[in-house]
Amino acid sequence: MSPLRAPILPTEVRETVKLYLDGKIDQWYSLQNRVGVAFILNVTDIAAAHDMLEKLPLGQAHLMSFELIPLGPLNPLRQLQGMSTGPQ
């Protein structure tokens, strides 16, 4: 671990837990075979996700990098027999 990150981590964890408890982070995972985490965020806008992560302590200290990947429903499932795209 970077000696610059160590003193920030307790605050980073508290702020991340607050986002989880506020419903902004839906799920979080540790990455296997490398350092880092993956968050499933409850936001509809990439700019909002970026802003939220940059406001975390490691983001403010410029000690964190991240990649934002938009997720959505698996739309091919709508092709299954009996599935409808309209209201029921």
mmCIF file of N, CA and C in Angstrom:
data_model
loop_
_atom_site.group_PDB
_atom_site.id
_atom_site.type_symbol
_atom_site.label_atom_id
_atom_site.label_comp_id
_atom_site.label_asym_id
_atom_site.label_seq_id
_atom_site.Cartn_x
_atom_site.Cartn_y
_atom_site.Cartn_z
ATOM 1 N N MET A 1 0.844 -1.178 0.000
ATOM 2 C CA MET A 1 0.000 0.000 0.000
ATOM 3 C C MET A 1 0.888 1.239 0.000
ATOM 4 N N SER A 2 0.453 2.213 -0.748
ATOM 5 C CA SER A 2 1.182 3.475 -0.829
ATOM 6 C C SER A 2 1.189 4.165 0.531
ATOM 7 N N PRO A 3 2.348 4.651 0.960
ATOM 8 C CA PRO A 3 2.387 5.370 2.240
ATOM 9 C C PRO A 3 1.524 6.632 2.222
ATOM 10 N N LEU A 4 1.220 7.159 1.051
ATOM 11 C CA LEU A 4 0.348 8.334 0.962
ATOM 12 C C LEU A 4 -1.115 7.962 1.208
ATOM 13 N N ARG A 5 -1.495 6.748 0.845
ATOM 14 C CA ARG A 5 -2.890 6.319 1.002
ATOM 15 C C ARG A 5 -3.229 5.893 2.419
ATOM 16 N N ALA A 6 -2.271 5.304 3.129
ATOM 17 C CA ALA A 6 -2.540 4.715 4.445
ATOM 18 C C ALA A 6 -3.254 5.666 5.410
ATOM 19 N N PRO A 7 -2.815 6.914 5.572
ATOM 20 C CA PRO A 7 -3.504 7.776 6.537
ATOM 21 C C PRO A 7 -4.902 8.204 6.071
ATOM 22 N N ILE A 8 -5.174 8.106 4.795
ATOM 23 C CA ILE A 8 -6.468 8.532 4.249
ATOM 24 C C ILE A 8 -7.502 7.409 4.304
ATOM 25 N N LEU A 9 -7.053 6.158 4.329
ATOM 26 C CA LEU A 9 -7.968 5.025 4.215
ATOM 27 C C LEU A 9 -9.085 4.974 5.251
ATOM 28 N N PRO A 10 -8.854 5.256 6.530
ATOM 29 C CA PRO A 10 -9.990 5.220 7.467
ATOM 30 C C PRO A 10 -11.117 6.168 7.065
ATOM 31 N N THR A 11 -10.771 7.368 6.648
ATOM 32 C CA THR A 11 -11.789 8.330 6.204
ATOM 33 C C THR A 11 -12.427 7.865 4.895
ATOM 34 N N GLU A 12 -11.625 7.314 4.010
ATOM 35 C CA GLU A 12 -12.140 6.786 2.738
ATOM 36 C C GLU A 12 -13.187 5.706 2.995
ATOM 37 N N VAL A 13 -12.893 4.806 3.909
ATOM 38 C CA VAL A 13 -13.834 3.724 4.218
ATOM 39 C C VAL A 13 -15.122 4.288 4.808
ATOM 40 N N ARG A 14 -15.017 5.217 5.740
ATOM 41 C CA ARG A 14 -16.224 5.817 6.335
ATOM 42 C C ARG A 14 -17.081 6.509 5.280
ATOM 43 N N GLU A 15 -16.449 7.277 4.402
ATOM 44 C CA GLU A 15 -17.197 7.990 3.362
ATOM 45 C C GLU A 15 -17.823 7.021 2.356
ATOM 46 N N THR A 16 -17.132 5.932 2.062
ATOM 47 C CA THR A 16 -17.671 4.919 1.158
ATOM 48 C C THR A 16 -18.869 4.216 1.795
ATOM 49 N N VAL A 17 -18.770 3.907 3.079
ATOM 50 C CA VAL A 17 -19.891 3.286 3.790
ATOM 51 C C VAL A 17 -21.093 4.227 3.795
ATOM 52 N N LYS A 18 -20.866 5.526 3.971
ATOM 53 C CA LYS A 18 -21.975 6.490 3.920
ATOM 54 C C LYS A 18 -22.677 6.431 2.562
ATOM 55 N N LEU A 19 -21.893 6.356 1.476
ATOM 56 C CA LEU A 19 -22.503 6.259 0.142
ATOM 57 C C LEU A 19 -23.329 4.987 0.012
ATOM 58 N N TYR A 20 -22.822 3.901 0.591
ATOM 59 C CA TYR A 20 -23.575 2.642 0.568
ATOM 60 C C TYR A 20 -24.879 2.780 1.363
ATOM 61 N N LEU A 21 -24.793 3.318 2.558
ATOM 62 C CA LEU A 21 -25.977 3.468 3.400
ATOM 63 C C LEU A 21 -26.974 4.463 2.811
ATOM 64 N N ASP A 22 -26.495 5.424 2.030
ATOM 65 C CA ASP A 22 -27.375 6.378 1.350
ATOM 66 C C ASP A 22 -27.963 5.804 0.060
ATOM 67 N N GLY A 23 -27.567 4.583 -0.293
ATOM 68 C CA GLY A 23 -28.103 3.945 -1.495
ATOM 69 C C GLY A 23 -27.397 4.331 -2.781
ATOM 70 N N LYS A 24 -26.299 5.052 -2.699
ATOM 71 C CA LYS A 24 -25.566 5.457 -3.909
ATOM 72 C C LYS A 24 -24.681 4.328 -4.434
ATOM 73 N N ILE A 25 -24.152 3.514 -3.524
ATOM 74 C CA ILE A 25 -23.415 2.308 -3.910
ATOM 75 C C ILE A 25 -24.341 1.135 -3.633
ATOM 76 N N ASP A 26 -24.665 0.381 -4.667
ATOM 77 C CA ASP A 26 -25.566 -0.760 -4.518
ATOM 78 C C ASP A 26 -24.809 -2.003 -4.061
ATOM 79 N N GLN A 27 -23.666 -2.244 -4.679
ATOM 80 C CA GLN A 27 -22.852 -3.409 -4.357
ATOM 81 C C GLN A 27 -21.387 -3.006 -4.473
ATOM 82 N N TRP A 28 -20.528 -3.714 -3.744
ATOM 83 C CA TRP A 28 -19.091 -3.483 -3.892
ATOM 84 C C TRP A 28 -18.359 -4.797 -3.739
ATOM 85 N N TYR A 29 -17.300 -4.917 -4.497
ATOM 86 C CA TYR A 29 -16.529 -6.151 -4.571
ATOM 87 C C TYR A 29 -15.046 -5.818 -4.543
ATOM 88 N N SER A 30 -14.244 -6.743 -4.019
ATOM 89 C CA SER A 30 -12.802 -6.612 -4.174
ATOM 90 C C SER A 30 -12.418 -7.295 -5.477
ATOM 91 N N LEU A 31 -11.433 -6.741 -6.149
ATOM 92 C CA LEU A 31 -10.964 -7.316 -7.402
ATOM 93 C C LEU A 31 -10.037 -8.486 -7.097
ATOM 94 N N GLN A 32 -10.162 -9.534 -7.840
ATOM 95 C CA GLN A 32 -9.306 -10.696 -7.671
ATOM 96 C C GLN A 32 -8.057 -10.524 -8.527
ATOM 97 N N ASN A 33 -6.939 -10.930 -8.004
ATOM 98 C CA ASN A 33 -5.655 -10.902 -8.712
ATOM 99 C C ASN A 33 -5.117 -9.504 -8.996
ATOM 100 N N ARG A 34 -5.661 -8.492 -8.357
ATOM 101 C CA ARG A 34 -5.106 -7.148 -8.458
ATOM 102 C C ARG A 34 -5.697 -6.276 -7.360
ATOM 103 N N VAL A 35 -5.071 -5.150 -7.122
ATOM 104 C CA VAL A 35 -5.518 -4.237 -6.073
ATOM 105 C C VAL A 35 -6.693 -3.425 -6.603
ATOM 106 N N GLY A 36 -7.700 -3.252 -5.771
ATOM 107 C CA GLY A 36 -8.804 -2.377 -6.141
ATOM 108 C C GLY A 36 -10.160 -2.947 -5.795
ATOM 109 N N VAL A 37 -11.161 -2.150 -6.059
ATOM 110 C CA VAL A 37 -12.545 -2.533 -5.807
ATOM 111 C C VAL A 37 -13.389 -2.213 -7.034
ATOM 112 N N ALA A 38 -14.548 -2.849 -7.085
ATOM 113 C CA ALA A 38 -15.549 -2.543 -8.115
ATOM 114 C C ALA A 38 -16.838 -2.179 -7.394
ATOM 115 N N PHE A 39 -17.399 -1.049 -7.764
ATOM 116 C CA PHE A 39 -18.670 -0.604 -7.208
ATOM 117 C C PHE A 39 -19.748 -0.708 -8.280
ATOM 118 N N ILE A 40 -20.932 -1.166 -7.895
ATOM 119 C CA ILE A 40 -22.127 -1.029 -8.719
ATOM 120 C C ILE A 40 -22.858 0.164 -8.121
ATOM 121 N N LEU A 41 -22.936 1.254 -8.886
ATOM 122 C CA LEU A 41 -23.496 2.513 -8.385
ATOM 123 C C LEU A 41 -24.940 2.692 -8.822
ATOM 124 N N ASN A 42 -25.726 3.336 -7.979
ATOM 125 C CA ASN A 42 -27.106 3.694 -8.295
ATOM 126 C C ASN A 42 -27.150 5.127 -8.799
ATOM 127 N N VAL A 43 -26.648 5.333 -10.001
ATOM 128 C CA VAL A 43 -26.704 6.633 -10.655
ATOM 129 C C VAL A 43 -27.082 6.396 -12.111
ATOM 130 N N THR A 44 -27.666 7.382 -12.733
ATOM 131 C CA THR A 44 -28.072 7.243 -14.130
ATOM 132 C C THR A 44 -27.187 8.042 -15.070
ATOM 133 N N ASP A 45 -26.223 8.741 -14.525
ATOM 134 C CA ASP A 45 -25.405 9.647 -15.318
ATOM 135 C C ASP A 45 -23.931 9.413 -14.989
ATOM 136 N N ILE A 46 -23.119 9.219 -16.011
ATOM 137 C CA ILE A 46 -21.693 8.980 -15.805
ATOM 138 C C ILE A 46 -21.035 10.178 -15.129
ATOM 139 N N ALA A 47 -21.456 11.376 -15.480
ATOM 140 C CA ALA A 47 -20.873 12.575 -14.861
ATOM 141 C C ALA A 47 -21.152 12.592 -13.358
ATOM 142 N N ALA A 48 -22.345 12.178 -12.965
ATOM 143 C CA ALA A 48 -22.684 12.129 -11.538
ATOM 144 C C ALA A 48 -21.834 11.083 -10.822
ATOM 145 N N ALA A 49 -21.612 9.936 -11.460
ATOM 146 C CA ALA A 49 -20.768 8.892 -10.877
ATOM 147 C C ALA A 49 -19.338 9.404 -10.716
ATOM 148 N N HIS A 50 -18.825 10.048 -11.734
ATOM 149 C CA HIS A 50 -17.461 10.586 -11.696
ATOM 150 C C HIS A 50 -17.331 11.607 -10.561
ATOM 151 N N ASP A 51 -18.286 12.510 -10.483
ATOM 152 C CA ASP A 51 -18.265 13.538 -9.443
ATOM 153 C C ASP A 51 -18.305 12.916 -8.047
ATOM 154 N N MET A 52 -19.160 11.912 -7.868
ATOM 155 C CA MET A 52 -19.295 11.255 -6.576
ATOM 156 C C MET A 52 -17.978 10.594 -6.156
ATOM 157 N N LEU A 53 -17.325 9.909 -7.074
ATOM 158 C CA LEU A 53 -16.065 9.236 -6.751
ATOM 159 C C LEU A 53 -14.930 10.232 -6.524
ATOM 160 N N GLU A 54 -14.900 11.295 -7.295
ATOM 161 C CA GLU A 54 -13.856 12.313 -7.112
ATOM 162 C C GLU A 54 -13.964 13.019 -5.764
ATOM 163 N N LYS A 55 -15.162 13.027 -5.178
ATOM 164 C CA LYS A 55 -15.351 13.681 -3.880
ATOM 165 C C LYS A 55 -14.898 12.818 -2.707
ATOM 166 N N LEU A 56 -14.640 11.539 -2.946
ATOM 167 C CA LEU A 56 -14.123 10.694 -1.878
ATOM 168 C C LEU A 56 -12.710 11.160 -1.510
ATOM 169 N N PRO A 57 -12.256 10.884 -0.298
ATOM 170 C CA PRO A 57 -10.938 11.373 0.127
ATOM 171 C C PRO A 57 -9.787 10.992 -0.798
ATOM 172 N N LEU A 58 -9.750 9.757 -1.281
ATOM 173 C CA LEU A 58 -8.671 9.387 -2.198
ATOM 174 C C LEU A 58 -8.784 10.120 -3.527
ATOM 175 N N GLY A 59 -9.997 10.407 -3.960
ATOM 176 C CA GLY A 59 -10.192 11.189 -5.179
ATOM 177 C C GLY A 59 -9.719 12.620 -4.995
ATOM 178 N N GLN A 60 -10.047 13.209 -3.845
ATOM 179 C CA GLN A 60 -9.618 14.583 -3.568
ATOM 180 C C GLN A 60 -8.101 14.682 -3.484
ATOM 181 N N ALA A 61 -7.463 13.612 -3.022
ATOM 182 C CA ALA A 61 -6.006 13.605 -2.903
ATOM 183 C C ALA A 61 -5.331 13.164 -4.204
ATOM 184 N N HIS A 62 -6.126 12.893 -5.227
ATOM 185 C CA HIS A 62 -5.616 12.427 -6.527
ATOM 186 C C HIS A 62 -4.801 11.145 -6.384
ATOM 187 N N LEU A 63 -5.266 10.246 -5.508
ATOM 188 C CA LEU A 63 -4.592 8.976 -5.268
ATOM 189 C C LEU A 63 -5.437 7.788 -5.732
ATOM 190 N N MET A 64 -6.445 8.063 -6.536
ATOM 191 C CA MET A 64 -7.336 7.015 -6.993
ATOM 192 C C MET A 64 -7.582 7.211 -8.486
ATOM 193 N N SER A 65 -7.638 6.105 -9.187
ATOM 194 C CA SER A 65 -8.072 6.155 -10.583
ATOM 195 C C SER A 65 -9.239 5.195 -10.723
ATOM 196 N N PHE A 66 -10.084 5.445 -11.696
ATOM 197 C CA PHE A 66 -11.228 4.568 -11.886
ATOM 198 C C PHE A 66 -11.676 4.589 -13.336
ATOM 199 N N GLU A 67 -12.407 3.556 -13.671
ATOM 200 C CA GLU A 67 -13.014 3.419 -14.991
ATOM 201 C C GLU A 67 -14.513 3.277 -14.778
ATOM 202 N N LEU A 68 -15.289 4.068 -15.482
ATOM 203 C CA LEU A 68 -16.742 4.010 -15.372
ATOM 204 C C LEU A 68 -17.302 3.246 -16.563
ATOM 205 N N ILE A 69 -18.091 2.227 -16.284
ATOM 206 C CA ILE A 69 -18.678 1.391 -17.325
ATOM 207 C C ILE A 69 -20.188 1.391 -17.125
ATOM 208 N N PRO A 70 -20.956 2.020 -18.038
ATOM 209 C CA PRO A 70 -22.412 2.021 -17.884
ATOM 210 C C PRO A 70 -22.973 0.600 -18.001
ATOM 211 N N LEU A 71 -23.913 0.284 -17.130
ATOM 212 C CA LEU A 71 -24.595 -1.007 -17.153
ATOM 213 C C LEU A 71 -26.075 -0.782 -17.376
ATOM 214 N N GLY A 72 -26.737 -1.766 -17.929
ATOM 215 C CA GLY A 72 -28.176 -1.686 -18.141
ATOM 216 C C GLY A 72 -28.771 -3.072 -18.231
ATOM 217 N N PRO A 73 -30.075 -3.135 -18.460
ATOM 218 C CA PRO A 73 -30.737 -4.427 -18.560
ATOM 219 C C PRO A 73 -30.184 -5.250 -19.722
ATOM 220 N N LEU A 74 -30.277 -6.538 -19.594
ATOM 221 C CA LEU A 74 -29.873 -7.449 -20.659
ATOM 222 C C LEU A 74 -31.036 -7.517 -21.653
ATOM 223 N N ASN A 75 -31.060 -6.552 -22.570
ATOM 224 C CA ASN A 75 -32.188 -6.383 -23.479
ATOM 225 C C ASN A 75 -32.517 -7.591 -24.350
ATOM 226 N N PRO A 76 -31.564 -8.440 -24.752
ATOM 227 C CA PRO A 76 -31.958 -9.617 -25.538
ATOM 228 C C PRO A 76 -32.961 -10.522 -24.822
ATOM 229 N N LEU A 77 -33.055 -10.422 -23.499
ATOM 230 C CA LEU A 77 -34.046 -11.221 -22.778
ATOM 231 C C LEU A 77 -35.472 -10.833 -23.150
ATOM 232 N N ARG A 78 -35.643 -9.626 -23.672
ATOM 233 C CA ARG A 78 -36.977 -9.193 -24.094
ATOM 234 C C ARG A 78 -37.493 -10.031 -25.259
ATOM 235 N N GLN A 79 -36.591 -10.706 -25.950
ATOM 236 C CA GLN A 79 -36.978 -11.533 -27.082
ATOM 237 C C GLN A 79 -37.557 -12.877 -26.660
ATOM 238 N N LEU A 80 -37.450 -13.220 -25.397
ATOM 239 C CA LEU A 80 -37.997 -14.488 -24.922
ATOM 240 C C LEU A 80 -39.507 -14.507 -25.111
ATOM 241 N N GLN A 81 -40.015 -15.645 -25.447
ATOM 242 C CA GLN A 81 -41.465 -15.793 -25.657
ATOM 243 C C GLN A 81 -42.210 -15.366 -24.407
ATOM 244 N N GLY A 82 -43.247 -14.551 -24.582
ATOM 245 C CA GLY A 82 -44.067 -14.098 -23.483
ATOM 246 C C GLY A 82 -43.585 -12.830 -22.809
ATOM 247 N N MET A 83 -42.411 -12.344 -23.169
ATOM 248 C CA MET A 83 -41.913 -11.114 -22.552
ATOM 249 C C MET A 83 -42.467 -9.926 -23.336
ATOM 250 N N SER A 84 -42.772 -8.866 -22.634
ATOM 251 C CA SER A 84 -43.321 -7.678 -23.259
ATOM 252 C C SER A 84 -42.453 -6.490 -22.902
ATOM 253 N N THR A 85 -42.330 -5.527 -23.818
ATOM 254 C CA THR A 85 -41.577 -4.316 -23.520
ATOM 255 C C THR A 85 -42.472 -3.215 -22.997
ATOM 256 N N GLY A 86 -43.790 -3.388 -23.132
ATOM 257 C CA GLY A 86 -44.728 -2.357 -22.698
ATOM 258 C C GLY A 86 -45.245 -2.626 -21.300
ATOM 259 N N PRO A 87 -46.051 -1.671 -20.780
ATOM 260 C CA PRO A 87 -46.625 -1.850 -19.433
ATOM 261 C C PRO A 87 -47.602 -3.007 -19.420
ATOM 262 N N GLN A 88 -47.699 -3.667 -18.273
ATOM 263 C CA GLN A 88 -48.588 -4.812 -18.113
ATOM 264 C C GLN A 88 -49.962 -4.365 -17.737
#
